[in-house]
Tab-separated table of N, CA and C in Angstrom:
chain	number	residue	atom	x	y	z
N	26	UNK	N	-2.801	-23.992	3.112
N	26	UNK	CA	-2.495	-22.579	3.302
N	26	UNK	C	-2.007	-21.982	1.987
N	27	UNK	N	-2.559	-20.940	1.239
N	27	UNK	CA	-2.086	-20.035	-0.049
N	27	UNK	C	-0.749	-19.377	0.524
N	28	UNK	N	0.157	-19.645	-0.144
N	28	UNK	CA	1.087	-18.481	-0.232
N	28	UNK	C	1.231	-17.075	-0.001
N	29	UNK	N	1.715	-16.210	0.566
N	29	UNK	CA	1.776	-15.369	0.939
N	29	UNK	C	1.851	-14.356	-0.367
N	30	UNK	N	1.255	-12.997	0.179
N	30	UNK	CA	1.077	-12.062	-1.634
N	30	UNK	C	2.432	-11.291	-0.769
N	31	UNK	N	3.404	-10.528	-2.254
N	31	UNK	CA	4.169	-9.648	-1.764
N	31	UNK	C	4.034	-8.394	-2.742
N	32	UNK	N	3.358	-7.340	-2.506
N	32	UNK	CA	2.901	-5.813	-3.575
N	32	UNK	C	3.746	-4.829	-3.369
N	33	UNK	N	4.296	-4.478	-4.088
N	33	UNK	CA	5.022	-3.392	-4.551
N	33	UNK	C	4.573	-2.151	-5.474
N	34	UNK	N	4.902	-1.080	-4.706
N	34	UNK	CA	4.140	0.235	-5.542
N	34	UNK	C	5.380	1.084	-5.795
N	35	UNK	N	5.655	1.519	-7.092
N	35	UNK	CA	6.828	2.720	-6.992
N	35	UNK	C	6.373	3.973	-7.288
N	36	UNK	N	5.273	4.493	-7.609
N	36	UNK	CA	5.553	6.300	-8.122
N	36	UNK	C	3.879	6.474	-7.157
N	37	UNK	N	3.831	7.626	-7.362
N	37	UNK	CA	2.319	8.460	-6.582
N	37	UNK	C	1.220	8.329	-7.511
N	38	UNK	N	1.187	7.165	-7.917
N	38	UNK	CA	-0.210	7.386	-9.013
N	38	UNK	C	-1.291	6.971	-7.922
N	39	UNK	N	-1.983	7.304	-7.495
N	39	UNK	CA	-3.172	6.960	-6.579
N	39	UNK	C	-4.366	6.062	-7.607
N	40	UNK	N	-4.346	6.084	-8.648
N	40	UNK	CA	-5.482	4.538	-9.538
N	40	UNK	C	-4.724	3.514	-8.917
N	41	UNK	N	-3.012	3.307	-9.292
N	41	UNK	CA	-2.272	2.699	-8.714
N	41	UNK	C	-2.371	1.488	-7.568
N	42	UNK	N	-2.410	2.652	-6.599
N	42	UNK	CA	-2.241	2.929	-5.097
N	42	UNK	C	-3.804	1.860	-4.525
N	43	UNK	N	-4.667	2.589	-5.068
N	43	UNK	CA	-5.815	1.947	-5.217
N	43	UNK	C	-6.224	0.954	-5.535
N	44	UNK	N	-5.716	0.454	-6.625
N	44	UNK	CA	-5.925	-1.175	-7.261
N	44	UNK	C	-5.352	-1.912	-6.093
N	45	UNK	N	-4.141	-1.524	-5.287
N	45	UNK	CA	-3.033	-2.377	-4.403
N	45	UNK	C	-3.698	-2.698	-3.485
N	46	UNK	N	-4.250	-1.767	-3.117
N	46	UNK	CA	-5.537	-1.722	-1.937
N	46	UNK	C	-6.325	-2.571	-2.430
N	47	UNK	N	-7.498	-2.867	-3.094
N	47	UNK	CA	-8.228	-3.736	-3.682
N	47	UNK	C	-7.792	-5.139	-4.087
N	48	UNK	N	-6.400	-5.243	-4.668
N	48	UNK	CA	-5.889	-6.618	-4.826
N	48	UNK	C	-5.329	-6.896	-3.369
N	49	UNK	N	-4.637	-6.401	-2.036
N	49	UNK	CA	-4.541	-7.036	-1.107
N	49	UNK	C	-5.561	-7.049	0.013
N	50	UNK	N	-7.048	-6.174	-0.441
N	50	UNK	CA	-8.010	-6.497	1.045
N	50	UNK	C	-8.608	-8.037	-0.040
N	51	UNK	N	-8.508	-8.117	-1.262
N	51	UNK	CA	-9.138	-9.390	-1.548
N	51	UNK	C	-8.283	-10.827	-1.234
N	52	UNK	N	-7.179	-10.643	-1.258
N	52	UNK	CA	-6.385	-11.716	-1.165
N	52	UNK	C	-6.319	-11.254	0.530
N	53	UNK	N	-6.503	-10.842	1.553
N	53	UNK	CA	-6.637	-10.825	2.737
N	53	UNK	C	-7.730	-11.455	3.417
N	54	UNK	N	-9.213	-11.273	2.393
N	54	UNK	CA	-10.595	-11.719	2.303
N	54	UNK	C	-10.068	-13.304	2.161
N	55	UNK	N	-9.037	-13.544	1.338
N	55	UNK	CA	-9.119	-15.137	1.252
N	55	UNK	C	-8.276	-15.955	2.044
N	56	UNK	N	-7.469	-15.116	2.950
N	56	UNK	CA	-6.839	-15.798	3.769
N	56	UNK	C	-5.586	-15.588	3.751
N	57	UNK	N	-5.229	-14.944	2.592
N	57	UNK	CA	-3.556	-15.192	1.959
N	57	UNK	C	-3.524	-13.662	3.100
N	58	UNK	N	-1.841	-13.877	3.546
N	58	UNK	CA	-0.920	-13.138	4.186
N	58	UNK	C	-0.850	-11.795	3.144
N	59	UNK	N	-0.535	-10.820	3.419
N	59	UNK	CA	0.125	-9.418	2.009
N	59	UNK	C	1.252	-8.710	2.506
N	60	UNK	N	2.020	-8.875	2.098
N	60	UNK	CA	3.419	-7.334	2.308
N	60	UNK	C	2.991	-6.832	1.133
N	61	UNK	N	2.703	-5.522	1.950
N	61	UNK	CA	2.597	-4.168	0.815
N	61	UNK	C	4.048	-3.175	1.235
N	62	UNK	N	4.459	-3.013	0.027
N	62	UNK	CA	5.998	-2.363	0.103
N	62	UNK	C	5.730	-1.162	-0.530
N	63	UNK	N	5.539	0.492	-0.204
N	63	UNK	CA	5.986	1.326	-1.022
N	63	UNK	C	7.094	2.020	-1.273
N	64	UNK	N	7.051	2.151	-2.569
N	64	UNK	CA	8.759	2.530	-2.307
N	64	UNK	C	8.451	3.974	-3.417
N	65	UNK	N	9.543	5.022	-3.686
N	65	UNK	CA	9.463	6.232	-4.175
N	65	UNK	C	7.971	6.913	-3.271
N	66	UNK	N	7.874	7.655	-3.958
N	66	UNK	CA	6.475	8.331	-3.870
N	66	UNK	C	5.354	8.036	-3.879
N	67	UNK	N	5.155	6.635	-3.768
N	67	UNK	CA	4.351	5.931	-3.283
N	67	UNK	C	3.736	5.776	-1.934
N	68	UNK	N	4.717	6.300	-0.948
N	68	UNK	CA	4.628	6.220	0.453
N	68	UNK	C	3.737	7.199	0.861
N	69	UNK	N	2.990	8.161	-0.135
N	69	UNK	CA	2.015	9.099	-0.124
N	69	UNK	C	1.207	8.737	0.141
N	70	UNK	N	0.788	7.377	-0.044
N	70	UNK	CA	-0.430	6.369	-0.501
N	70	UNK	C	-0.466	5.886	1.374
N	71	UNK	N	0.324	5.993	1.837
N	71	UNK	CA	0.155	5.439	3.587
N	71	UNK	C	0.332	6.620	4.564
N	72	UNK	N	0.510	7.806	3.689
N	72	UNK	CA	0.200	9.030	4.846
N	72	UNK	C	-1.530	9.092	5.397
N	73	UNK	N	-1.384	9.639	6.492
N	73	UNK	CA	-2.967	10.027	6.832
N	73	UNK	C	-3.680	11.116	5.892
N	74	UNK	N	-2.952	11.699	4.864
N	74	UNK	CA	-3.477	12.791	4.200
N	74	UNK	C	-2.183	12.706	2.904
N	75	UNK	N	-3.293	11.719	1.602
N	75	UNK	CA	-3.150	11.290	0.561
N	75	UNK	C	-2.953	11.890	-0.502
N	76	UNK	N	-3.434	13.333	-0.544
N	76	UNK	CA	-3.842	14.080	-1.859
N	76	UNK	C	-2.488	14.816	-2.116
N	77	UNK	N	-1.339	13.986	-1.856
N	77	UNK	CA	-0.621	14.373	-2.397
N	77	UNK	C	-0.306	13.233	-3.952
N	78	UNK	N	-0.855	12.298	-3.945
N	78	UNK	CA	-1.032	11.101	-5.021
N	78	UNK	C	-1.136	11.686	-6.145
N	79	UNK	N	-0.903	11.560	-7.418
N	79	UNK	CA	-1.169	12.128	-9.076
N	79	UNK	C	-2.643	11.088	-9.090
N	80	UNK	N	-3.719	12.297	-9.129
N	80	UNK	CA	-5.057	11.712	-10.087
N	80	UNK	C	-5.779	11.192	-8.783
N	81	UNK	N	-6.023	11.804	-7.771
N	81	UNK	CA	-6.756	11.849	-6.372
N	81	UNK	C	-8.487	12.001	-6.993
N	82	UNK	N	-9.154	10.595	-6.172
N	82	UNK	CA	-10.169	11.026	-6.555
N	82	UNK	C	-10.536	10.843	-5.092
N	83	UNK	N	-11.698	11.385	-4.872
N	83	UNK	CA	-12.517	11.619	-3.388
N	83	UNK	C	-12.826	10.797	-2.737
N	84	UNK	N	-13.035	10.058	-1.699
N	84	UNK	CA	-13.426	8.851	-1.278
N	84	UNK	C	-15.526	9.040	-1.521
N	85	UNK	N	-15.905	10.297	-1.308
N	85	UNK	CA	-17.259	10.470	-1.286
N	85	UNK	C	-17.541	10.533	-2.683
N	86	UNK	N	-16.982	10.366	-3.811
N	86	UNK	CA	-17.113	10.525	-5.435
N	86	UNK	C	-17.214	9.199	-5.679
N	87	UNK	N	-16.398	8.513	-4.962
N	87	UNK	CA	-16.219	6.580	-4.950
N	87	UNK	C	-17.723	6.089	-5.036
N	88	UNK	N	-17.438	6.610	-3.361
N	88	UNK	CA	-18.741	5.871	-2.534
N	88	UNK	C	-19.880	6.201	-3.283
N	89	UNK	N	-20.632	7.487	-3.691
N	89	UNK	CA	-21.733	7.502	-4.459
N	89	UNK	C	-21.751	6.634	-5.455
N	90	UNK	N	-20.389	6.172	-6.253
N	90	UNK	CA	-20.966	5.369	-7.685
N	90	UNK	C	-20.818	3.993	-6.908
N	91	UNK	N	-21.131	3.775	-5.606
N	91	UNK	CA	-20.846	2.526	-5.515
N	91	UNK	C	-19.367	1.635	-5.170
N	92	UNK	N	-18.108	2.351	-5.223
N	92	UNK	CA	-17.094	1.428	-4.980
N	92	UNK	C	-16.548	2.022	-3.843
N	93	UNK	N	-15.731	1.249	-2.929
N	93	UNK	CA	-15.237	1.310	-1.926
N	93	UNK	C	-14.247	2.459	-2.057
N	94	UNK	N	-14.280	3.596	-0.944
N	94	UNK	CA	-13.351	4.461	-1.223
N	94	UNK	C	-12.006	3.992	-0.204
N	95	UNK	N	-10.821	5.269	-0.249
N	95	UNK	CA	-9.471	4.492	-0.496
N	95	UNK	C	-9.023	4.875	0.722
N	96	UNK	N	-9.606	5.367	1.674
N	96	UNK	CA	-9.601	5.600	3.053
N	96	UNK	C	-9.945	3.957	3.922
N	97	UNK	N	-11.172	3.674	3.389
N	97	UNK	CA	-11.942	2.507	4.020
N	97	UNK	C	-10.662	1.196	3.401
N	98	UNK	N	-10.541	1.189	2.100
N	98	UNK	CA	-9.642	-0.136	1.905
N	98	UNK	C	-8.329	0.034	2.439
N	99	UNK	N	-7.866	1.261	2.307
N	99	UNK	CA	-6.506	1.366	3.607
N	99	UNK	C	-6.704	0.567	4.915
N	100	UNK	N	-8.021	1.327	5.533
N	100	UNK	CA	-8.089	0.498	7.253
N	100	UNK	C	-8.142	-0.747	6.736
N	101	UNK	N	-8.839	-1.198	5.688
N	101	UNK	CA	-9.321	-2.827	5.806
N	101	UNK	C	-7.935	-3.652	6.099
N	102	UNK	N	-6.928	-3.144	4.852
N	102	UNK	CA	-5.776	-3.696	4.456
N	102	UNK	C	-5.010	-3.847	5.917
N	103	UNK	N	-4.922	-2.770	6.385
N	103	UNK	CA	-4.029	-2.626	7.955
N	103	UNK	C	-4.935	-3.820	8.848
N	104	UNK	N	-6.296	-3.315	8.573
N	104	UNK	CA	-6.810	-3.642	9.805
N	104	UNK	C	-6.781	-5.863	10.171
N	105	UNK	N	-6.867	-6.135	8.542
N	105	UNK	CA	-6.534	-7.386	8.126
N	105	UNK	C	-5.812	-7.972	8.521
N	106	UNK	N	-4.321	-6.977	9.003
N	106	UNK	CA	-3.137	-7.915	9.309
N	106	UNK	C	-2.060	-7.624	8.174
N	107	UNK	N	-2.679	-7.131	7.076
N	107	UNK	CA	-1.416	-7.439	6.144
N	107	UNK	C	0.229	-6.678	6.839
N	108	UNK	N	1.023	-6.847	6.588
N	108	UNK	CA	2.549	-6.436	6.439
N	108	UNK	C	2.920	-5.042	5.790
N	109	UNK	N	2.492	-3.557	6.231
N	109	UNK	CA	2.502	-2.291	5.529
N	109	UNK	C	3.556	-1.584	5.427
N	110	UNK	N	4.304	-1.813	4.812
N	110	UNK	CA	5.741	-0.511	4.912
N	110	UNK	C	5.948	0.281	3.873
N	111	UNK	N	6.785	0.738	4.550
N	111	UNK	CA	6.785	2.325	3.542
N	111	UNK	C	8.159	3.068	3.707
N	112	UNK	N	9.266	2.638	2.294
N	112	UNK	CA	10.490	3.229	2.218
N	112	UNK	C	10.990	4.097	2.866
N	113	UNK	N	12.573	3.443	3.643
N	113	UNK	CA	12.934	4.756	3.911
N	113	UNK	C	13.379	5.686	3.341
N	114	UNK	N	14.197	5.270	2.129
N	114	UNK	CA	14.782	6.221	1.171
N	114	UNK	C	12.822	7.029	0.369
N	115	UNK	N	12.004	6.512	0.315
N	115	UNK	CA	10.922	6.778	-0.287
N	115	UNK	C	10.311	8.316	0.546
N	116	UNK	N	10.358	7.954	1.739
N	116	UNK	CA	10.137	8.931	2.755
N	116	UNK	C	10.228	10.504	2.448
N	117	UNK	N	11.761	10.125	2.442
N	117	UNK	CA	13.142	11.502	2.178
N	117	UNK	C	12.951	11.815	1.299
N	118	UNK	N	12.580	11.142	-0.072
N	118	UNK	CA	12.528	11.654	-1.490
N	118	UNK	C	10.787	12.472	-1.156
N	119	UNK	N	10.097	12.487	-0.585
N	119	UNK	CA	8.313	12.842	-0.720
N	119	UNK	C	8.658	13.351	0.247
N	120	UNK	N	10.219	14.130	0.859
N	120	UNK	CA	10.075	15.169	2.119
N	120	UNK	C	8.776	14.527	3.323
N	121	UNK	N	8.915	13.789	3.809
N	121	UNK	CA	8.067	12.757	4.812
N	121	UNK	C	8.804	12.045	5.861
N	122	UNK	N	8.697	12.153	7.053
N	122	UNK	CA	8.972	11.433	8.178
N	122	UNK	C	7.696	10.118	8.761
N	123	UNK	N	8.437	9.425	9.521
N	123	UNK	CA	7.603	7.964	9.789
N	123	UNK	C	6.143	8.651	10.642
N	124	UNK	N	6.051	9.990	11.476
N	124	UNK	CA	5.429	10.417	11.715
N	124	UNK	C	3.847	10.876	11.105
N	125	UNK	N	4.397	10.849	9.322
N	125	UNK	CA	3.304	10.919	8.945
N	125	UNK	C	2.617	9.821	8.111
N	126	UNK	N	3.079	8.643	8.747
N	126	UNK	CA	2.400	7.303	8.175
N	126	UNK	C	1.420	6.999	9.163
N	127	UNK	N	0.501	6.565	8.524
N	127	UNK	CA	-0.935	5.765	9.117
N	127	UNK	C	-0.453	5.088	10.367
N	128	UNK	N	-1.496	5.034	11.371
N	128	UNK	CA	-0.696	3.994	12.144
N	128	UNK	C	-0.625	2.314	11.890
N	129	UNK	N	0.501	1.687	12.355
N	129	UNK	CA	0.870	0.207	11.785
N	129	UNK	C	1.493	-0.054	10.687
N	130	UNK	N	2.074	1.073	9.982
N	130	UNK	CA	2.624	1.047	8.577
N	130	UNK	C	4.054	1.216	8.978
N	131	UNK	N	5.062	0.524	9.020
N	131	UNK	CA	6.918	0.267	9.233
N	131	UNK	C	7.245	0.800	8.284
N	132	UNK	N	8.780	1.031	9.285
N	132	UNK	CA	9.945	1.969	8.056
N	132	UNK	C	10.194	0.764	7.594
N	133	UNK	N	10.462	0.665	6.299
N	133	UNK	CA	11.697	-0.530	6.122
N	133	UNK	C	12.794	0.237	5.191
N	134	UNK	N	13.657	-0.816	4.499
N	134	UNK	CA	14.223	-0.438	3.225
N	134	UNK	C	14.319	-1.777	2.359
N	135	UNK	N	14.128	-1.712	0.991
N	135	UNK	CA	13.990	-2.458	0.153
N	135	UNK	C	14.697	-3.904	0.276
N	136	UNK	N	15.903	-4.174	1.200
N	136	UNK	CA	16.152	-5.007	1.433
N	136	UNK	C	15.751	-5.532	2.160
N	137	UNK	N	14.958	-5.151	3.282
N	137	UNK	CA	13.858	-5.738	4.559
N	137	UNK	C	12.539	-6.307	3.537
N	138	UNK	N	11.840	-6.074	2.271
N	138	UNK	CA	11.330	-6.623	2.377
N	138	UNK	C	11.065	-7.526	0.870
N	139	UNK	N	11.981	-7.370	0.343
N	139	UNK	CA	12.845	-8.831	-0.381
N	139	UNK	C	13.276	-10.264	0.436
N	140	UNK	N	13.895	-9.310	1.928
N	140	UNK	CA	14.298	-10.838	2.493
N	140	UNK	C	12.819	-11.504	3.087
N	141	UNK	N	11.898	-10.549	3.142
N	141	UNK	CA	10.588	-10.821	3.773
N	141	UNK	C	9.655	-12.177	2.704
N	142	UNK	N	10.325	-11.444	1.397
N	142	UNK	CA	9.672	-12.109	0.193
N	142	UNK	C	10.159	-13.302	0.249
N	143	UNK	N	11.778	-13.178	-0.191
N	143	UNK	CA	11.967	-14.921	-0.149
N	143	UNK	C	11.986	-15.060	-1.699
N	144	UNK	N	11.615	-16.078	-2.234
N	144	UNK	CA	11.444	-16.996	-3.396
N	144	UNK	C	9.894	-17.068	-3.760
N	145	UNK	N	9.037	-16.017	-3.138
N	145	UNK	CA	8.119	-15.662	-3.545
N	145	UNK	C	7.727	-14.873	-4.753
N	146	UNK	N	6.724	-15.015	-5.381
N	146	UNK	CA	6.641	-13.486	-6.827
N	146	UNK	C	6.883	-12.787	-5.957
N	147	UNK	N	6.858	-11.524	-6.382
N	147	UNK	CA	6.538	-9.957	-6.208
N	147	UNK	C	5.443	-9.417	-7.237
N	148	UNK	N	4.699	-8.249	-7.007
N	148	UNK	CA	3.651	-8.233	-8.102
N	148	UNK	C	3.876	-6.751	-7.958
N	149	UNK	N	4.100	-5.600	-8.875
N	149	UNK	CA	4.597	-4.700	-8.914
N	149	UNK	C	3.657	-3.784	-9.744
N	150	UNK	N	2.761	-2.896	-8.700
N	150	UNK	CA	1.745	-1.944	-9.200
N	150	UNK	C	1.873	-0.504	-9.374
């Protein structure tokens, strides 16, 4: 069994946001477990309506050149199983309630998912 991944996102950069997505539907593809943690303004990145992110590109601008847009690797990531939360202090700061997170995405706070981590890396995007 691989070790479990633990991803961390802090600001609204949506390239960001995106790579996180892409590094945990692949390590999900291989079996490995993912806690994805956003924290600050990052938690933009797990609303149902994203374009609040710095540097939003279209999911249909993606898809024409060929790469997976950031709607589809969201569901994958959820739909995978991974571990999705999304700050509470992060929330309040991006004026956001749990209401407007994707569904399956938890409140936590940064100490919920450190203790989640353990003695694991953290990989911080």
């Amino acid at each position: 069994m691989s070790r479990p991944m633990f991803l961390t996102l802090a600001d609204d950069s949506w390239q960001r946001a995106h790579y996180a997505m892409i590094v945990a539907a692949g390590a999900l593809s291989l079996g490995r477990h993912v806690t994805l943690f956003a924290g600050g303004r990052s938690v933009l990145a797990l609303t149902t309506d994203c374009s609040g992110l710095q540097g939003t590109i279209a999911d249909n601008v993606l898809e024409a050149k060929g790469i997976t847009g950031f709607g589809e690797l969201r569901e994958a990531v959820l739909g995978f199983g991974a571990t999705v939360m999304a700050c509470e202090t992060g929330l309040i700061m991006a004026g956001l309630t749990a209401k407007d997170l994707l569904a399956g995405v938890e409140v936590r706070g940064i100490v919920s998912f450190l203790e989640l981590a353990g003695d694991n890396p953290l990989l911080a995007l």
